[in-house]
Coordinates of C-alpha atoms and ligand atoms in Angstrom, one line a residue:
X90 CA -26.0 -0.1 -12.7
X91 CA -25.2 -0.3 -9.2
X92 CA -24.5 -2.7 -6.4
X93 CA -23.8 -3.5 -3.4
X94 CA -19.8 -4.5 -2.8
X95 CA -18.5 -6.6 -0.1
X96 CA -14.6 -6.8 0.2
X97 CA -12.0 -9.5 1.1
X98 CA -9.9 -9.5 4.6
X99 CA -6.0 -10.6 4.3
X100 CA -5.0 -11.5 7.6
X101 CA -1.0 -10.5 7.3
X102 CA 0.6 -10.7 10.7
X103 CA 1.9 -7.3 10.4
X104 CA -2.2 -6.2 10.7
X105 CA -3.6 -4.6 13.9
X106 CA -6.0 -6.5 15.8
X107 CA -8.7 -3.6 16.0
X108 CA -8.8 -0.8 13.3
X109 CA -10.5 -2.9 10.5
X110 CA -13.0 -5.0 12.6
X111 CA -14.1 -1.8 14.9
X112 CA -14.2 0.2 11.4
X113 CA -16.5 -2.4 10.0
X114 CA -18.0 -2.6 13.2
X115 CA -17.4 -6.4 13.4
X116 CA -16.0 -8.5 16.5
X117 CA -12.7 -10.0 16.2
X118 CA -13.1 -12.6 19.3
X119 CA -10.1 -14.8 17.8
X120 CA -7.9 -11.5 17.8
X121 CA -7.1 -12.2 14.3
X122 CA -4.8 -9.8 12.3
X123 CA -6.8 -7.3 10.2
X124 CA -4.1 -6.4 7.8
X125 CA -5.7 -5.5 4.6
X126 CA -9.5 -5.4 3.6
X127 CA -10.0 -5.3 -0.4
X128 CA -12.2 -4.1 -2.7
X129 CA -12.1 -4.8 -6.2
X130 CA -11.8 -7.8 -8.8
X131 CA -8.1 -9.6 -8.3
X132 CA -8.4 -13.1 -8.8
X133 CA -6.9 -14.3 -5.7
X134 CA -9.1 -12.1 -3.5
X135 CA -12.5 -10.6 -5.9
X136 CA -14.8 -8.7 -3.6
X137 CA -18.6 -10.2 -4.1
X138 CA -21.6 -8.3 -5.4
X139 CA -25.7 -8.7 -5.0
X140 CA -26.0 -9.6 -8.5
X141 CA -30.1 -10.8 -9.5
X142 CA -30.7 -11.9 -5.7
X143 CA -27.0 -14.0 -5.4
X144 CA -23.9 -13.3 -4.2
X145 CA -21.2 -13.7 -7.1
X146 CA -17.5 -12.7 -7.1
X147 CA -17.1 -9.8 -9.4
X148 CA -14.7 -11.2 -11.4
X149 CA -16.7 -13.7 -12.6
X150 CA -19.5 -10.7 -13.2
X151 CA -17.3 -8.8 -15.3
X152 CA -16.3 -12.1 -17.2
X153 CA -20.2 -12.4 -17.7
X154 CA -21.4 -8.5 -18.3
X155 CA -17.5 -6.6 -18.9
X156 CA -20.2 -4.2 -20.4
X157 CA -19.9 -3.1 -16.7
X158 CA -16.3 -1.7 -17.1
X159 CA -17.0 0.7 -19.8
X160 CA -15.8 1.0 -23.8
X161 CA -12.9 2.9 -23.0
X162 CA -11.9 1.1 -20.6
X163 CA -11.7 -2.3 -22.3
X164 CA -9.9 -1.0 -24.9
X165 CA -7.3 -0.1 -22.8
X166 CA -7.0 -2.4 -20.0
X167 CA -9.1 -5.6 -21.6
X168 CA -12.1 -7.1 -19.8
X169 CA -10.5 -6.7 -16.0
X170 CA -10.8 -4.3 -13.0
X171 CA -7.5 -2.3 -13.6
X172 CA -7.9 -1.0 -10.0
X173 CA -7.6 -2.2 -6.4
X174 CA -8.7 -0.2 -3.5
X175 CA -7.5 -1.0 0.0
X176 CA -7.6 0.2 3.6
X177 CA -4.5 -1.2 5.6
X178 CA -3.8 -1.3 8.8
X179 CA -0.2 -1.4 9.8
X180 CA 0.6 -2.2 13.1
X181 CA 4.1 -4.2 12.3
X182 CA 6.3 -2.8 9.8
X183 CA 6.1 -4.8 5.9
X184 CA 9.3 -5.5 4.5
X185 CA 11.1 -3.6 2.5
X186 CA 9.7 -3.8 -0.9
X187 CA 8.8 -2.5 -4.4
X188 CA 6.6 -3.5 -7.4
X189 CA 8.0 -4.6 -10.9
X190 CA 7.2 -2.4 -14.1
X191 CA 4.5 -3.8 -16.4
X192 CA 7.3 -5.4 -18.5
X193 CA 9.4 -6.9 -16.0
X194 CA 6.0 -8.4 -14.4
X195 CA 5.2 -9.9 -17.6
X196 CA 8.4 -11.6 -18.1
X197 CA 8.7 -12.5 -14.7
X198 CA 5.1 -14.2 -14.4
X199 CA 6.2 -16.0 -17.9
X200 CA 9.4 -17.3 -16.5
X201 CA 8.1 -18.3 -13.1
X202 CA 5.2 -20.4 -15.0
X203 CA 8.5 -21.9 -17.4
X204 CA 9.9 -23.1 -14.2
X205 CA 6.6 -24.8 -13.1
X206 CA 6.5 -22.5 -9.3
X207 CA 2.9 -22.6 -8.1
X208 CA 1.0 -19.3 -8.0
X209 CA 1.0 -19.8 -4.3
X210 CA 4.2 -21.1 -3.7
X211 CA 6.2 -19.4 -0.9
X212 CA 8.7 -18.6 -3.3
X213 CA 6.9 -16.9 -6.1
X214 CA 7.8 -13.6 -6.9
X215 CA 5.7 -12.6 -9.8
X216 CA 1.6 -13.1 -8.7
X217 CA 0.3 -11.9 -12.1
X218 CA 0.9 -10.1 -15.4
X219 CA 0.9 -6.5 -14.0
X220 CA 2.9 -3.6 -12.7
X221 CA 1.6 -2.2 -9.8
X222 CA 1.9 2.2 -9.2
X223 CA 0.4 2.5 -6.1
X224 CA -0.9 5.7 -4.1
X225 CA -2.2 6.2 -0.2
X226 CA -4.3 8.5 1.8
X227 CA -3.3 7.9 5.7
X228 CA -6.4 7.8 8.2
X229 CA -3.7 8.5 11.1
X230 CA -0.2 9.8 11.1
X231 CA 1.4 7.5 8.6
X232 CA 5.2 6.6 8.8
X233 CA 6.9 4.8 5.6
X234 CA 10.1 4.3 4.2
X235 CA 10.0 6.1 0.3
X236 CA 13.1 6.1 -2.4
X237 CA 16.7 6.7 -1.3
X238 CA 17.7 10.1 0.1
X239 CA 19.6 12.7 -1.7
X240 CA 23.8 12.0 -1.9
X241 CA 23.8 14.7 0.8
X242 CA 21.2 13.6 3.2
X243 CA 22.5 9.4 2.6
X244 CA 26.4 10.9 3.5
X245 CA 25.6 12.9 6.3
X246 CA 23.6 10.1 7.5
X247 CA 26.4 7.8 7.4
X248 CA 29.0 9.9 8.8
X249 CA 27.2 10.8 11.6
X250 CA 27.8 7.1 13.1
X251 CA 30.9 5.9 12.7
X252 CA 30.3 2.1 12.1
X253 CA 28.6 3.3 9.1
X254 CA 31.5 5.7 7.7
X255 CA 33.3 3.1 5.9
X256 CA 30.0 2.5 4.1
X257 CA 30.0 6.3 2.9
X258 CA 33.6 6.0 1.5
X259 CA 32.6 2.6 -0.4
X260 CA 29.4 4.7 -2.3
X261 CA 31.7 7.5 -2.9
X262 CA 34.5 5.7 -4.3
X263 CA 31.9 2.7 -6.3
X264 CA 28.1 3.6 -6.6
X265 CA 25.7 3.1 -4.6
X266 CA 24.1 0.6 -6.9
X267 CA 27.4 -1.5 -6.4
X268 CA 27.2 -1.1 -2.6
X269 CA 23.2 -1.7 -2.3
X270 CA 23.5 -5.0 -3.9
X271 CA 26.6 -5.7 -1.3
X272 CA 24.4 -4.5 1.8
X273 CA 21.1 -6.4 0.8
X274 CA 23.4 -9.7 0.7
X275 CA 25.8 -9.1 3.3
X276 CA 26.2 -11.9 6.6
X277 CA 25.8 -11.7 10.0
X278 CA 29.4 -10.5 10.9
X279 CA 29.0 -7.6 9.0
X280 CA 25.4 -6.9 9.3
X281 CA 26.8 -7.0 13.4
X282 CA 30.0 -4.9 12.9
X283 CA 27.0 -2.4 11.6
X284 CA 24.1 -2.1 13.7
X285 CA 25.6 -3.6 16.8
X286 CA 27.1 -0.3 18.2
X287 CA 23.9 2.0 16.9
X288 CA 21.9 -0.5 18.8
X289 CA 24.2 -0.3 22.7
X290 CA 24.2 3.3 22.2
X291 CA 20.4 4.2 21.7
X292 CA 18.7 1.4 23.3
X293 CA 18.3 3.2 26.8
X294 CA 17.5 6.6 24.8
X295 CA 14.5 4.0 22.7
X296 CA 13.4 2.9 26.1
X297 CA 13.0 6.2 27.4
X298 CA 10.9 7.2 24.4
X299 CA 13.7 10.1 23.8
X300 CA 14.3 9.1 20.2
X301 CA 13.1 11.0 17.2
X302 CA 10.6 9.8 14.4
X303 CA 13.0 10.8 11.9
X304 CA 15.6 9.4 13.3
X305 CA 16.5 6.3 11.2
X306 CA 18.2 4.9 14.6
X307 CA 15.1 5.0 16.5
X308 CA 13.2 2.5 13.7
X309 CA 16.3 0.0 13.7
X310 CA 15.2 -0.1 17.6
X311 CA 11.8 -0.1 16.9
X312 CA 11.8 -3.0 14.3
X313 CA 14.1 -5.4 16.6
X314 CA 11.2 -4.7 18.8
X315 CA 8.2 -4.9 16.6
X316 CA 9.3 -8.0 14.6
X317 CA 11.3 -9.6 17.2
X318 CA 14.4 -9.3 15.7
X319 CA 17.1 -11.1 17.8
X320 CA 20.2 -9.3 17.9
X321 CA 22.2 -12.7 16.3
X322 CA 20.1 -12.7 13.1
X323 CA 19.9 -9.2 12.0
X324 CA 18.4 -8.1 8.8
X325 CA 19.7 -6.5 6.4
X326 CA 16.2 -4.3 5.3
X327 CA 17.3 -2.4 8.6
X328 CA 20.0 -0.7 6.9
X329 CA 17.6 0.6 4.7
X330 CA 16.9 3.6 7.0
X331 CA 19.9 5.0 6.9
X332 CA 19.6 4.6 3.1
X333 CA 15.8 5.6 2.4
X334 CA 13.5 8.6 3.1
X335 CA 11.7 8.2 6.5
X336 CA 8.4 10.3 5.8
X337 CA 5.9 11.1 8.1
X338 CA 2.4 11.2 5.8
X339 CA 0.1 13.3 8.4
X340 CA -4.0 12.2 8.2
X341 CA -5.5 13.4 5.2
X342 CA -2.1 13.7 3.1
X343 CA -1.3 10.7 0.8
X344 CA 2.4 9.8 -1.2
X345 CA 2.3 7.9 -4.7
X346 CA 5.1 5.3 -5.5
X347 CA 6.2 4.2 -8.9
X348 CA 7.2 1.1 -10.8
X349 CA 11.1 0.5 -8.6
X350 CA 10.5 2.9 -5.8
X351 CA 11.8 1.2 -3.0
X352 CA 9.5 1.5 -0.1
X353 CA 8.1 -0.2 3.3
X354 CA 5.2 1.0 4.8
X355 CA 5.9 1.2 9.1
X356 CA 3.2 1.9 11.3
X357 CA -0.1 3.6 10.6
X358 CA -3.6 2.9 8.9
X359 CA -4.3 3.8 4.9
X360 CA -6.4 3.6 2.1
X361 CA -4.5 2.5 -0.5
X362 CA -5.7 2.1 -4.7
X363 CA -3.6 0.7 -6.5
X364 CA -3.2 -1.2 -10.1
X365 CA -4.6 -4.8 -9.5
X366 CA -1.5 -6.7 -9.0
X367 CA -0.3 -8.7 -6.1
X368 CA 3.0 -8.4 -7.4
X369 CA 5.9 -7.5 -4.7
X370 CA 9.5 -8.5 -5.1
X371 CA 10.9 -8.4 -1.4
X372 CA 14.1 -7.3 -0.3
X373 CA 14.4 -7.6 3.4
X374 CA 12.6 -7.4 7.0
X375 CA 10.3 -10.1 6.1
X376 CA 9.4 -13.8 7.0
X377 CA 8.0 -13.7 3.5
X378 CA 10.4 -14.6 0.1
X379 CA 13.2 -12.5 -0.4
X380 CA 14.3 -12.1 -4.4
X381 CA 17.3 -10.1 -4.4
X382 CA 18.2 -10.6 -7.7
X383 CA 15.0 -9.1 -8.7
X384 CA 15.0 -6.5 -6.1
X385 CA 18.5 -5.4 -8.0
X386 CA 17.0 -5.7 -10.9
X387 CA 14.0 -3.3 -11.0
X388 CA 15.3 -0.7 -8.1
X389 CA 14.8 2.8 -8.8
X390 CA 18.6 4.3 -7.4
X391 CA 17.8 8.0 -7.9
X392 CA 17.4 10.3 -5.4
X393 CA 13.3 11.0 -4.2
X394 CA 12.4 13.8 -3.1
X395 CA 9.0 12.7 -1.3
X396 CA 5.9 14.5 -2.7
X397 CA 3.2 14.6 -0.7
X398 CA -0.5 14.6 -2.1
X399 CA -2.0 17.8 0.0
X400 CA -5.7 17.0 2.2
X401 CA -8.3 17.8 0.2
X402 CA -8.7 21.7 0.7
X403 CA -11.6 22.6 -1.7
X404 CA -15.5 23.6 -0.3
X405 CA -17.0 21.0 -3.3
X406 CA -18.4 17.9 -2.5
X407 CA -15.9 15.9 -4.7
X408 CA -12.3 16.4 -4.5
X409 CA -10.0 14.5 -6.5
X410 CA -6.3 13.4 -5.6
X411 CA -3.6 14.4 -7.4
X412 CA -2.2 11.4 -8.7
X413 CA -0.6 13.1 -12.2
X414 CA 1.4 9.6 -12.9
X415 CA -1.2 7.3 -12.3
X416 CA -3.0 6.0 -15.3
X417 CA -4.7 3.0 -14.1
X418 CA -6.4 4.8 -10.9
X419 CA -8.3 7.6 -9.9
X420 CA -8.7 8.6 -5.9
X421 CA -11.9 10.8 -5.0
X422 CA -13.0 12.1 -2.1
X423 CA -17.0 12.9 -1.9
X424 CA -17.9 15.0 1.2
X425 CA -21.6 15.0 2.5
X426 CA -24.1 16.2 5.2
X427 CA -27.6 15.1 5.8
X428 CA -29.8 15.9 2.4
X429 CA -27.3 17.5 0.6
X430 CA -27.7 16.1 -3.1
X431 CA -24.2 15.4 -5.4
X432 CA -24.8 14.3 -8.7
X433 CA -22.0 11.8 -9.6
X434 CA -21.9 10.2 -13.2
X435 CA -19.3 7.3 -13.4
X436 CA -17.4 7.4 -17.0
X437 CA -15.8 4.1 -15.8
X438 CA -16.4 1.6 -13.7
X439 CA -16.0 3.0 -9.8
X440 CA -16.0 1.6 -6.3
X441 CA -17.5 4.0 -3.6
X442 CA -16.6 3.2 -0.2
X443 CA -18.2 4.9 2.6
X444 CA -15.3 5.8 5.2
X445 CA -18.0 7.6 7.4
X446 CA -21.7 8.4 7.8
X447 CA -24.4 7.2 5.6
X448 CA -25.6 7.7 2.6
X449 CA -28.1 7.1 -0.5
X450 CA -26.9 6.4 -3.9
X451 CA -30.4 7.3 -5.8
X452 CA -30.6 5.9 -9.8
X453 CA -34.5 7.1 -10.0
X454 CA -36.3 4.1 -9.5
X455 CA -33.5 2.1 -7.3
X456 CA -31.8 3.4 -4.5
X457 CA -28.8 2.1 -2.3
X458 CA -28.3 2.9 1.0
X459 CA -24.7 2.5 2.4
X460 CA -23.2 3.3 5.6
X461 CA -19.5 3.4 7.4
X462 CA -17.7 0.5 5.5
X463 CA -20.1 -0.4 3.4
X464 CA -19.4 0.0 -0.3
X465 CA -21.1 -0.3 -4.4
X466 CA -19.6 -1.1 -7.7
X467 CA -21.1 1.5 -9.8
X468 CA -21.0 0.2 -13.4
X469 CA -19.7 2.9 -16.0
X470 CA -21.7 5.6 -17.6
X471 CA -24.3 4.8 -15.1
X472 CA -26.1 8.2 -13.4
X473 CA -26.9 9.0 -9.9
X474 CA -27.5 11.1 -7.3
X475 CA -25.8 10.8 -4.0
X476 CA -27.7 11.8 -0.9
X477 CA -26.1 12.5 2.5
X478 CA -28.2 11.0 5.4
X479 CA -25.7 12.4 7.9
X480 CA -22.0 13.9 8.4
X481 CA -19.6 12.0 6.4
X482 CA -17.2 11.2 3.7
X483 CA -16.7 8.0 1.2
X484 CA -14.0 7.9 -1.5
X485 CA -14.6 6.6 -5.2
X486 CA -12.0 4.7 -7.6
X487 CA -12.6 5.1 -10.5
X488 CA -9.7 5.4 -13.8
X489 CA -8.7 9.3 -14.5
Ligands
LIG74 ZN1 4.1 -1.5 -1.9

């Protein structure tokens, strides 16, 4: 079975003003922040389906007809979505963030219901019973803060600006998990004694657009200006670049982050899937709660290398990402041009989402027409045929 999807704005203030809404082609008169649209079944946000002539929230279909999400998949993943699909627009830097393993979300969501905190209280950490992997395909050239560098990288980082060489000699004589916790909790004096000289001596070279991307100096600049950070309440999350990967994910190539990863995504629009969870523990540049305890708790210390998930290269219609560590999410991409005819069979329960062009999703006697931004929940083992109307491309979550 198939159906027509329609997802869920968030309206972050980190969100652009224009990518989602012109996308969509929609008007935004109130120049509201687009930050995130969703697709998919989480119960604070559930996309709605055309369900017998009504609009219902699918997760109230799949608590009627979980039929929909396939044998396999229930027996896995129990009568839920397990997925989330997103496109983000990130005009303002998120904070710097990462998302609890499915244990430590489960005892976290248990001990914030013990102590009575409200599922939408400011000062909830744990949103739901889930760990969240995540993975991203960037629709421009995507910058984001991934993992901590290697030793070598992190020291010659450091010791290349010498308020920051004392902080080199405490992670070589400690460990840098002793020194993170330290950093993330330090005060305004020393957050000052820092950044303040990195700050006089590149802000003329930041005005004059002579910085480089990689540069972690030239984002400390960037998110004092971004976030309006005043120089008397500094943040600790902007020592993080000297700490972190800065990766530049060009259009078409996407990145995958794990349970602990520590990341923050900075400037550039996504898609994003995901395992449905809202679950982020915060540990800096952000308005929003900051649990440091948990941050400590769950970080992932060793050394990334950044992998990067290669554009699609391949002349067949479907491509899928490789995404070898994700078991709750599937990314496709499904090339078309006008009449060409792709046979798709969905083993579980998918979301296509047409990114451009349109198309027609044919079952026989029913067909569905979609075009840019529109999207269908296409039940599992259901058959179709996909025909191109004109030039474009749609992606399809689905489970691996
Ligand atoms: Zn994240």
């Amino acid at each position: 079975m198939i159906f027509k999807l329609v997802g869920k704005f968030q309206h972050y203030d980190w969100g652009g003003e224009n990518f989602i809404p012109h996308w969509l082609k929609q008007s935004n008169p109130e120049q509201k922040p687009y930050a995130e649209y969703w697709l998919g079944a989480h119960r604070s946000a559930p996309s709605m389906i055309e369900f017998e002539g009504k609009w219902i929230a699918l997760d109230r279909v799949l608590d009627k007809a979980p039929k929909l999400l396939g044998d396999n998949a229930r027996e896995k993943f129990g009568d839920e979505l397990p997925y989330l699909l997103k496109i983000l627009d990130v005009q303002k830097p998120l904070s710097i963030q990462l998302h609890p393993t499915k244990k430590e979300a489960e005892f976290g969501f248990e001990k914030e219901n013990a102590q009575n905190i409200p599922l939408d209280a400011p000062n909830r950490t744990y949103k739901d019973r889930n760990h969240k992997p995540e993975m991203m395909i960037a629709l421009s050239d995507f910058w984001l803060l991934h993992g901590f560098r290697s030793p070598e990288e992190m020291f010659a980082t450091l010791n290349a600006r010498p308020s920051l060489q004392a902080l080199a000699q405490s992670i070589q004589a400690r460990s840098l998990a002793s020194v993170y916790g330290e950093i993330m909790q330090a005060d305004q004096a020393q957050l000052s004694q820092w950044l303040q000289p990195i700050i006089e001596e590149n802000r003329l070279a930041y005005q004059e657009d002579k910085l480089k991307l990689e540069n972690p100096d030239y984002w400390v600049l960037y998110c004092l200006e971004a976030m309006n950070i005043s120089e008397d309440k500094l943040d600790a999350g902007l020592l993080c670049f000297y700490l972190f990967n800065i990766v530049n994910v060009k259009k078409g190539e996407g990145i995958y982050q794990g349970a602990g990863l520590p990341h923050a995504y900075l400037r550039g629009q996504n898609i994003e899937l995901m395992a449905a969870s809202d679950n982020v523990i915060r540990g800096g540049l952000t308005p929003k709660y900051i649990d440091i305890p948990a941050l400590l708790n769950t970080i992932d210390y060793r050394p990334i290398t950044p992998q990067i998930i290669p554009e699609y290269s391949d002349d067949e219609p479907l491509h899928l990402y490789p995404t070898p560590l994700a078991q709750d999410f599937a990314l496709q991409r499904l090339g078309f041009k006008p009449f060409d005819e792709i046979g798709f069979r969905a083993t579980s329960a998918s979301i296509l989402l047409v990114m451009s062009g349109s198309l027609y999703i044919d079952l026989g006697e029913d067909s569905l027409y979609l075009t840019q931004g529109e999207a269908a929940f296409i039940g599992a083992d259901t058959e179709a045929e996909i025909i191109g109307e004109t030039d474009g491309y749609a992606v399809i979550a689905s489970l691996p």
